[in-house]
């Protein structure tokens, strides 16, 4: 991109006219030699309101095709389009902390707008080079047992919460915000890409209630907005996060809900632009669009950027091209299972499918690695025996297999826990469990110390001591 003419005063020839409108895509004609650059922001008046367009392609030497960031209702052919000679720029810095903004960086929280003195950065920026990057190798404890044990998050890495509809992705992301931001010394930036208004409202109330809003920025491209707004909301949030990382040296937690909606919005834009679809109807630029976002999420010397991304898996198909492409950029993959959710085992995280680059003896230590592998092995063997149990019954298993089943079921229940963000719905107080307590509890179950405990005593608890208290309580329901 060449924006070398950014300081040039706009001349009449630098204005164009709208020639066609197709939903969120607007075509505009300009004088020869004055055609806008790709990704340049254009401005046009629509029903008395400034409408921003982003150039996506050159039709010929005089015409461009651009995507609108807001509804185009009321826009007419022949309207004057003004060049800005720069990409879309959004407010950054301390002024945006504690605020809720849209894709253009404009406040949507009912508070005062940002002043002209507020610094603005373009949303299209280069990612850090390989030499500038720092790999995340320290564990970021979340207080969620199954994550800390089997798919530990990297401080300065990227983690994905992958799952189909209704398995608890958004609840898990909100719990991570609640659990980590309170004890996190940096800045949190949340990108709501294709968010429902209800989810956004609940998140805002949760943030304000936990007193972390003053160090948080919320950026929303809501589900009812045009695809251009949903497509670029992630880049707006990422630009704000990059300011705190690069200009102030702050550690940043970057959260996206939902990364798949970013791809979905891109596919809508691609179709409106007339591009030939690729596999499963996705845009031909799928890989490059995801990479353009994901490669900018990086840690640099002196400041880390830790990303947590919810990823919707359409029809529970993990081979979907969009899911597979996002998956390739992650350090930790936390897979949510519909089968576990059906059994009421929350969080419904699949202990066998979830992985992390940090689950290595060199990173987590020999004991943690050994316990994690034993837990996985025990649960995997139990799953292999489930068909036999369903057909013949558990009594037909060998004594060793019956012991394995008993311990696997107790491990599954021990790895459940109530969340603080669901307290109002379940009536159960949320639990945050230290990694040492998680390891101690799993070690005890694997060693057979809990074989005589009722399974219900291990369900929805924090540390193992809570199960022992339940067992000791008179009249405790088993």
PDB file of N, CA and C in Angstrom, residues 322-394:
ATOM      1  N   UNK A 322     -12.486 -23.314   7.198  1.00  0.00           N
ATOM      2  CA  UNK A 322     -12.251 -22.137   8.047  1.00  0.00           C
ATOM      3  C   UNK A 322     -11.712 -22.546   9.404  1.00  0.00           C
ATOM      4  N   UNK A 323     -12.311 -23.588   9.996  1.00  0.00           N
ATOM      5  CA  UNK A 323     -11.863 -24.068  11.310  1.00  0.00           C
ATOM      6  C   UNK A 323     -10.440 -24.601  11.224  1.00  0.00           C
ATOM      7  N   UNK A 324     -10.155 -25.389  10.184  1.00  0.00           N
ATOM      8  CA  UNK A 324      -8.816 -25.958  10.018  1.00  0.00           C
ATOM      9  C   UNK A 324      -7.761 -24.868   9.838  1.00  0.00           C
ATOM     10  N   UNK A 325      -8.119 -23.803   9.134  1.00  0.00           N
ATOM     11  CA  UNK A 325      -7.166 -22.716   8.896  1.00  0.00           C
ATOM     12  C   UNK A 325      -6.895 -21.939  10.184  1.00  0.00           C
ATOM     13  N   UNK A 326      -7.953 -21.652  10.964  1.00  0.00           N
ATOM     14  CA  UNK A 326      -7.764 -20.959  12.251  1.00  0.00           C
ATOM     15  C   UNK A 326      -6.953 -21.843  13.192  1.00  0.00           C
ATOM     16  N   UNK A 327      -7.278 -23.133  13.203  1.00  0.00           N
ATOM     17  CA  UNK A 327      -6.601 -24.108  14.073  1.00  0.00           C
ATOM     18  C   UNK A 327      -5.080 -24.089  13.865  1.00  0.00           C
ATOM     19  N   UNK A 328      -4.647 -23.889  12.615  1.00  0.00           N
ATOM     20  CA  UNK A 328      -3.207 -23.934  12.310  1.00  0.00           C
ATOM     21  C   UNK A 328      -2.428 -22.784  12.933  1.00  0.00           C
ATOM     22  N   UNK A 329      -3.122 -21.742  13.396  1.00  0.00           N
ATOM     23  CA  UNK A 329      -2.441 -20.581  13.982  1.00  0.00           C
ATOM     24  C   UNK A 329      -2.399 -20.624  15.515  1.00  0.00           C
ATOM     25  N   UNK A 330      -3.018 -21.644  16.130  1.00  0.00           N
ATOM     26  CA  UNK A 330      -3.174 -21.658  17.585  1.00  0.00           C
ATOM     27  C   UNK A 330      -2.049 -22.412  18.286  1.00  0.00           C
ATOM     28  N   UNK A 331      -1.725 -21.976  19.508  1.00  0.00           N
ATOM     29  CA  UNK A 331      -0.785 -22.694  20.377  1.00  0.00           C
ATOM     30  C   UNK A 331      -1.521 -23.706  21.242  1.00  0.00           C
ATOM     31  N   UNK A 332      -2.718 -23.331  21.705  1.00  0.00           N
ATOM     32  CA  UNK A 332      -3.538 -24.215  22.542  1.00  0.00           C
ATOM     33  C   UNK A 332      -4.919 -24.324  21.914  1.00  0.00           C
ATOM     34  N   UNK A 333      -5.401 -25.568  21.778  1.00  0.00           N
ATOM     35  CA  UNK A 333      -6.714 -25.794  21.188  1.00  0.00           C
ATOM     36  C   UNK A 333      -7.603 -26.480  22.216  1.00  0.00           C
ATOM     37  N   UNK A 334      -8.621 -25.778  22.669  1.00  0.00           N
ATOM     38  CA  UNK A 334      -9.535 -26.306  23.676  1.00  0.00           C
ATOM     39  C   UNK A 334     -10.833 -26.673  22.963  1.00  0.00           C
ATOM     40  N   UNK A 335     -11.073 -27.968  22.821  1.00  0.00           N
ATOM     41  CA  UNK A 335     -12.191 -28.473  22.023  1.00  0.00           C
ATOM     42  C   UNK A 335     -13.359 -28.802  22.951  1.00  0.00           C
ATOM     43  N   UNK A 336     -14.507 -28.229  22.648  1.00  0.00           N
ATOM     44  CA  UNK A 336     -15.711 -28.494  23.453  1.00  0.00           C
ATOM     45  C   UNK A 336     -16.540 -29.592  22.794  1.00  0.00           C
ATOM     46  N   UNK A 337     -17.023 -30.505  23.608  1.00  0.00           N
ATOM     47  CA  UNK A 337     -17.716 -31.703  23.128  1.00  0.00           C
ATOM     48  C   UNK A 337     -19.209 -31.639  23.410  1.00  0.00           C
ATOM     49  N   UNK A 338     -20.016 -31.900  22.375  1.00  0.00           N
ATOM     50  CA  UNK A 338     -21.461 -31.924  22.561  1.00  0.00           C
ATOM     51  C   UNK A 338     -21.881 -33.104  23.428  1.00  0.00           C
ATOM     52  N   UNK A 339     -21.156 -34.235  23.311  1.00  0.00           N
ATOM     53  CA  UNK A 339     -21.493 -35.419  24.108  1.00  0.00           C
ATOM     54  C   UNK A 339     -21.323 -35.136  25.597  1.00  0.00           C
ATOM     55  N   UNK A 340     -20.242 -34.444  25.973  1.00  0.00           N
ATOM     56  CA  UNK A 340     -20.019 -34.115  27.384  1.00  0.00           C
ATOM     57  C   UNK A 340     -21.058 -33.110  27.879  1.00  0.00           C
ATOM     58  N   UNK A 341     -21.421 -32.148  27.014  1.00  0.00           N
ATOM     59  CA  UNK A 341     -22.441 -31.170  27.397  1.00  0.00           C
ATOM     60  C   UNK A 341     -23.780 -31.864  27.637  1.00  0.00           C
ATOM     61  N   UNK A 342     -24.069 -32.872  26.819  1.00  0.00           N
ATOM     62  CA  UNK A 342     -25.318 -33.628  26.979  1.00  0.00           C
ATOM     63  C   UNK A 342     -25.341 -34.370  28.315  1.00  0.00           C
ATOM     64  N   UNK A 343     -24.170 -34.823  28.769  1.00  0.00           N
ATOM     65  CA  UNK A 343     -24.073 -35.522  30.050  1.00  0.00           C
ATOM     66  C   UNK A 343     -24.072 -34.570  31.233  1.00  0.00           C
ATOM     67  N   UNK A 344     -24.029 -33.268  30.962  1.00  0.00           N
ATOM     68  CA  UNK A 344     -23.995 -32.289  32.043  1.00  0.00           C
ATOM     69  C   UNK A 344     -22.621 -32.096  32.642  1.00  0.00           C
ATOM     70  N   UNK A 345     -21.565 -32.495  31.910  1.00  0.00           N
ATOM     71  CA  UNK A 345     -20.192 -32.343  32.401  1.00  0.00           C
ATOM     72  C   UNK A 345     -19.629 -31.017  31.894  1.00  0.00           C
ATOM     73  N   UNK A 346     -19.781 -29.978  32.693  1.00  0.00           N
ATOM     74  CA  UNK A 346     -19.335 -28.630  32.316  1.00  0.00           C
ATOM     75  C   UNK A 346     -18.118 -28.202  33.133  1.00  0.00           C
ATOM     76  N   UNK A 347     -17.134 -27.512  32.542  1.00  0.00           N
ATOM     77  CA  UNK A 347     -17.078 -27.151  31.129  1.00  0.00           C
ATOM     78  C   UNK A 347     -16.921 -28.395  30.254  1.00  0.00           C
ATOM     79  N   UNK A 348     -17.618 -28.399  29.114  1.00  0.00           N
ATOM     80  CA  UNK A 348     -17.678 -29.588  28.257  1.00  0.00           C
ATOM     81  C   UNK A 348     -16.438 -29.692  27.381  1.00  0.00           C
ATOM     82  N   UNK A 349     -15.266 -29.643  28.001  1.00  0.00           N
ATOM     83  CA  UNK A 349     -13.999 -29.685  27.262  1.00  0.00           C
ATOM     84  C   UNK A 349     -13.568 -31.130  27.075  1.00  0.00           C
ATOM     85  N   UNK A 350     -13.309 -31.512  25.837  1.00  0.00           N
ATOM     86  CA  UNK A 350     -12.893 -32.875  25.525  1.00  0.00           C
ATOM     87  C   UNK A 350     -11.438 -33.066  25.954  1.00  0.00           C
ATOM     88  N   UNK A 351     -11.169 -33.929  26.945  1.00  0.00           N
ATOM     89  CA  UNK A 351      -9.795 -34.081  27.440  1.00  0.00           C
ATOM     90  C   UNK A 351      -8.863 -34.768  26.447  1.00  0.00           C
ATOM     91  N   UNK A 352      -9.416 -35.460  25.466  1.00  0.00           N
ATOM     92  CA  UNK A 352      -8.575 -36.162  24.492  1.00  0.00           C
ATOM     93  C   UNK A 352      -8.280 -35.307  23.267  1.00  0.00           C
ATOM     94  N   UNK A 353      -9.221 -34.499  22.842  1.00  0.00           N
ATOM     95  CA  UNK A 353      -9.023 -33.687  21.638  1.00  0.00           C
ATOM     96  C   UNK A 353      -8.310 -32.369  21.923  1.00  0.00           C
ATOM     97  N   UNK A 354      -8.350 -31.889  23.158  1.00  0.00           N
ATOM     98  CA  UNK A 354      -7.716 -30.607  23.505  1.00  0.00           C
ATOM     99  C   UNK A 354      -6.208 -30.782  23.622  1.00  0.00           C
ATOM    100  N   UNK A 355      -5.474 -29.826  23.050  1.00  0.00           N
ATOM    101  CA  UNK A 355      -4.011 -29.929  23.017  1.00  0.00           C
ATOM    102  C   UNK A 355      -3.368 -28.577  23.313  1.00  0.00           C
ATOM    103  N   UNK A 356      -2.075 -28.625  23.613  1.00  0.00           N
ATOM    104  CA  UNK A 356      -1.306 -27.400  23.837  1.00  0.00           C
ATOM    105  C   UNK A 356       0.172 -27.678  23.564  1.00  0.00           C
ATOM    106  N   UNK A 357       0.844 -26.701  22.967  1.00  0.00           N
ATOM    107  CA  UNK A 357       2.285 -26.853  22.729  1.00  0.00           C
ATOM    108  C   UNK A 357       3.055 -26.866  24.051  1.00  0.00           C
ATOM    109  N   UNK A 358       2.425 -26.362  25.115  1.00  0.00           N
ATOM    110  CA  UNK A 358       3.105 -26.305  26.414  1.00  0.00           C
ATOM    111  C   UNK A 358       3.014 -27.611  27.188  1.00  0.00           C
ATOM    112  N   UNK A 359       2.179 -28.558  26.734  1.00  0.00           N
ATOM    113  CA  UNK A 359       2.078 -29.826  27.459  1.00  0.00           C
ATOM    114  C   UNK A 359       3.271 -30.692  27.081  1.00  0.00           C
ATOM    115  N   UNK A 360       4.403 -30.314  27.644  1.00  0.00           N
ATOM    116  CA  UNK A 360       5.690 -30.942  27.357  1.00  0.00           C
ATOM    117  C   UNK A 360       6.477 -30.948  28.667  1.00  0.00           C
ATOM    118  N   UNK A 361       7.207 -32.038  28.958  1.00  0.00           N
ATOM    119  CA  UNK A 361       7.946 -32.082  30.229  1.00  0.00           C
ATOM    120  C   UNK A 361       8.892 -30.906  30.433  1.00  0.00           C
ATOM    121  N   UNK A 362       9.432 -30.372  29.335  1.00  0.00           N
ATOM    122  CA  UNK A 362      10.368 -29.245  29.446  1.00  0.00           C
ATOM    123  C   UNK A 362       9.657 -27.958  29.841  1.00  0.00           C
ATOM    124  N   UNK A 363       8.355 -27.865  29.542  1.00  0.00           N
ATOM    125  CA  UNK A 363       7.605 -26.639  29.838  1.00  0.00           C
ATOM    126  C   UNK A 363       6.835 -26.732  31.142  1.00  0.00           C
ATOM    127  N   UNK A 364       6.168 -27.867  31.383  1.00  0.00           N
ATOM    128  CA  UNK A 364       5.299 -27.972  32.566  1.00  0.00           C
ATOM    129  C   UNK A 364       5.905 -28.812  33.686  1.00  0.00           C
ATOM    130  N   UNK A 365       6.992 -29.508  33.388  1.00  0.00           N
ATOM    131  CA  UNK A 365       7.610 -30.363  34.405  1.00  0.00           C
ATOM    132  C   UNK A 365       7.195 -31.817  34.232  1.00  0.00           C
ATOM    133  N   UNK A 366       8.018 -32.717  34.718  1.00  0.00           N
ATOM    134  CA  UNK A 366       7.787 -34.159  34.547  1.00  0.00           C
ATOM    135  C   UNK A 366       6.501 -34.614  35.228  1.00  0.00           C
ATOM    136  N   UNK A 367       6.241 -34.145  36.459  1.00  0.00           N
ATOM    137  CA  UNK A 367       5.070 -34.621  37.196  1.00  0.00           C
ATOM    138  C   UNK A 367       3.769 -34.201  36.516  1.00  0.00           C
ATOM    139  N   UNK A 368       3.655 -32.934  36.156  1.00  0.00           N
ATOM    140  CA  UNK A 368       2.461 -32.442  35.474  1.00  0.00           C
ATOM    141  C   UNK A 368       2.232 -33.237  34.187  1.00  0.00           C
ATOM    142  N   UNK A 369       3.265 -33.414  33.408  1.00  0.00           N
ATOM    143  CA  UNK A 369       3.140 -34.137  32.134  1.00  0.00           C
ATOM    144  C   UNK A 369       2.697 -35.578  32.369  1.00  0.00           C
ATOM    145  N   UNK A 370       3.273 -36.224  33.361  1.00  0.00           N
ATOM    146  CA  UNK A 370       2.939 -37.625  33.631  1.00  0.00           C
ATOM    147  C   UNK A 370       1.481 -37.766  34.072  1.00  0.00           C
ATOM    148  N   UNK A 371       1.040 -36.881  34.972  1.00  0.00           N
ATOM    149  CA  UNK A 371      -0.349 -36.944  35.443  1.00  0.00           C
ATOM    150  C   UNK A 371      -1.320 -36.680  34.294  1.00  0.00           C
ATOM    151  N   UNK A 372      -1.005 -35.687  33.453  1.00  0.00           N
ATOM    152  CA  UNK A 372      -1.875 -35.372  32.309  1.00  0.00           C
ATOM    153  C   UNK A 372      -1.985 -36.566  31.368  1.00  0.00           C
ATOM    154  N   UNK A 373      -0.864 -37.227  31.095  1.00  0.00           N
ATOM    155  CA  UNK A 373      -0.889 -38.382  30.193  1.00  0.00           C
ATOM    156  C   UNK A 373      -1.668 -39.546  30.815  1.00  0.00           C
ATOM    157  N   UNK A 374      -1.535 -39.740  32.113  1.00  0.00           N
ATOM    158  CA  UNK A 374      -2.284 -40.809  32.787  1.00  0.00           C
ATOM    159  C   UNK A 374      -3.786 -40.529  32.773  1.00  0.00           C
ATOM    160  N   UNK A 375      -4.159 -39.267  32.989  1.00  0.00           N
ATOM    161  CA  UNK A 375      -5.574 -38.890  32.943  1.00  0.00           C
ATOM    162  C   UNK A 375      -6.133 -39.165  31.554  1.00  0.00           C
ATOM    163  N   UNK A 376      -5.420 -38.749  30.524  1.00  0.00           N
ATOM    164  CA  UNK A 376      -5.870 -38.978  29.152  1.00  0.00           C
ATOM    165  C   UNK A 376      -5.983 -40.467  28.842  1.00  0.00           C
ATOM    166  N   UNK A 377      -4.962 -41.222  29.252  1.00  0.00           N
ATOM    167  CA  UNK A 377      -4.952 -42.657  28.984  1.00  0.00           C
ATOM    168  C   UNK A 377      -6.120 -43.364  29.658  1.00  0.00           C
ATOM    169  N   UNK A 378      -6.410 -42.984  30.891  1.00  0.00           N
ATOM    170  CA  UNK A 378      -7.511 -43.602  31.639  1.00  0.00           C
ATOM    171  C   UNK A 378      -8.861 -43.301  30.993  1.00  0.00           C
ATOM    172  N   UNK A 379      -9.082 -42.024  30.628  1.00  0.00           N
ATOM    173  CA  UNK A 379     -10.355 -41.642  30.007  1.00  0.00           C
ATOM    174  C   UNK A 379     -10.486 -42.263  28.619  1.00  0.00           C
ATOM    175  N   UNK A 380      -9.377 -42.342  27.885  1.00  0.00           N
ATOM    176  CA  UNK A 380      -9.412 -42.949  26.550  1.00  0.00           C
ATOM    177  C   UNK A 380      -9.787 -44.431  26.631  1.00  0.00           C
ATOM    178  N   UNK A 381      -9.210 -45.145  27.599  1.00  0.00           N
ATOM    179  CA  UNK A 381      -9.520 -46.569  27.758  1.00  0.00           C
ATOM    180  C   UNK A 381     -10.992 -46.754  28.139  1.00  0.00           C
ATOM    181  N   UNK A 382     -11.504 -45.854  28.971  1.00  0.00           N
ATOM    182  CA  UNK A 382     -12.922 -45.905  29.356  1.00  0.00           C
ATOM    183  C   UNK A 382     -13.820 -45.743  28.128  1.00  0.00           C
ATOM    184  N   UNK A 383     -13.466 -44.816  27.238  1.00  0.00           N
ATOM    185  CA  UNK A 383     -14.267 -44.614  26.030  1.00  0.00           C
ATOM    186  C   UNK A 383     -14.236 -45.854  25.130  1.00  0.00           C
ATOM    187  N   UNK A 384     -13.101 -46.516  25.092  1.00  0.00           N
ATOM    188  CA  UNK A 384     -13.006 -47.741  24.285  1.00  0.00           C
ATOM    189  C   UNK A 384     -13.915 -48.832  24.835  1.00  0.00           C
ATOM    190  N   UNK A 385     -14.125 -48.807  26.149  1.00  0.00           N
ATOM    191  CA  UNK A 385     -14.945 -49.847  26.788  1.00  0.00           C
ATOM    192  C   UNK A 385     -16.438 -49.515  26.803  1.00  0.00           C
ATOM    193  N   UNK A 386     -16.802 -48.309  26.421  1.00  0.00           N
ATOM    194  CA  UNK A 386     -18.195 -47.886  26.552  1.00  0.00           C
ATOM    195  C   UNK A 386     -19.158 -48.729  25.716  1.00  0.00           C
ATOM    196  N   UNK A 387     -18.735 -49.137  24.513  1.00  0.00           N
ATOM    197  CA  UNK A 387     -19.605 -49.962  23.671  1.00  0.00           C
ATOM    198  C   UNK A 387     -19.848 -51.319  24.319  1.00  0.00           C
ATOM    199  N   UNK A 388     -18.796 -51.892  24.900  1.00  0.00           N
ATOM    200  CA  UNK A 388     -18.936 -53.195  25.574  1.00  0.00           C
ATOM    201  C   UNK A 388     -19.874 -53.062  26.769  1.00  0.00           C
ATOM    202  N   UNK A 389     -19.696 -51.962  27.521  1.00  0.00           N
ATOM    203  CA  UNK A 389     -20.547 -51.732  28.696  1.00  0.00           C
ATOM    204  C   UNK A 389     -22.007 -51.584  28.268  1.00  0.00           C
ATOM    205  N   UNK A 390     -22.243 -50.860  27.173  1.00  0.00           N
ATOM    206  CA  UNK A 390     -23.610 -50.628  26.707  1.00  0.00           C
ATOM    207  C   UNK A 390     -24.294 -51.924  26.273  1.00  0.00           C
ATOM    208  N   UNK A 391     -23.501 -52.848  25.715  1.00  0.00           N
ATOM    209  CA  UNK A 391     -24.088 -54.093  25.194  1.00  0.00           C
ATOM    210  C   UNK A 391     -24.162 -55.179  26.277  1.00  0.00           C
ATOM    211  N   UNK A 392     -23.057 -55.387  26.997  1.00  0.00           N
ATOM    212  CA  UNK A 392     -22.962 -56.512  27.926  1.00  0.00           C
ATOM    213  C   UNK A 392     -23.090 -56.128  29.393  1.00  0.00           C
ATOM    214  N   UNK A 393     -22.851 -54.856  29.708  1.00  0.00           N
ATOM    215  CA  UNK A 393     -22.879 -54.430  31.106  1.00  0.00           C
ATOM    216  C   UNK A 393     -21.486 -54.397  31.700  1.00  0.00           C
ATOM    217  N   UNK A 394     -21.315 -53.618  32.740  1.00  0.00           N
ATOM    218  CA  UNK A 394     -19.996 -53.432  33.340  1.00  0.00           C
ATOM    219  C   UNK A 394     -19.496 -54.695  34.044  1.00  0.00           C
TER     220      UNK A 394
END
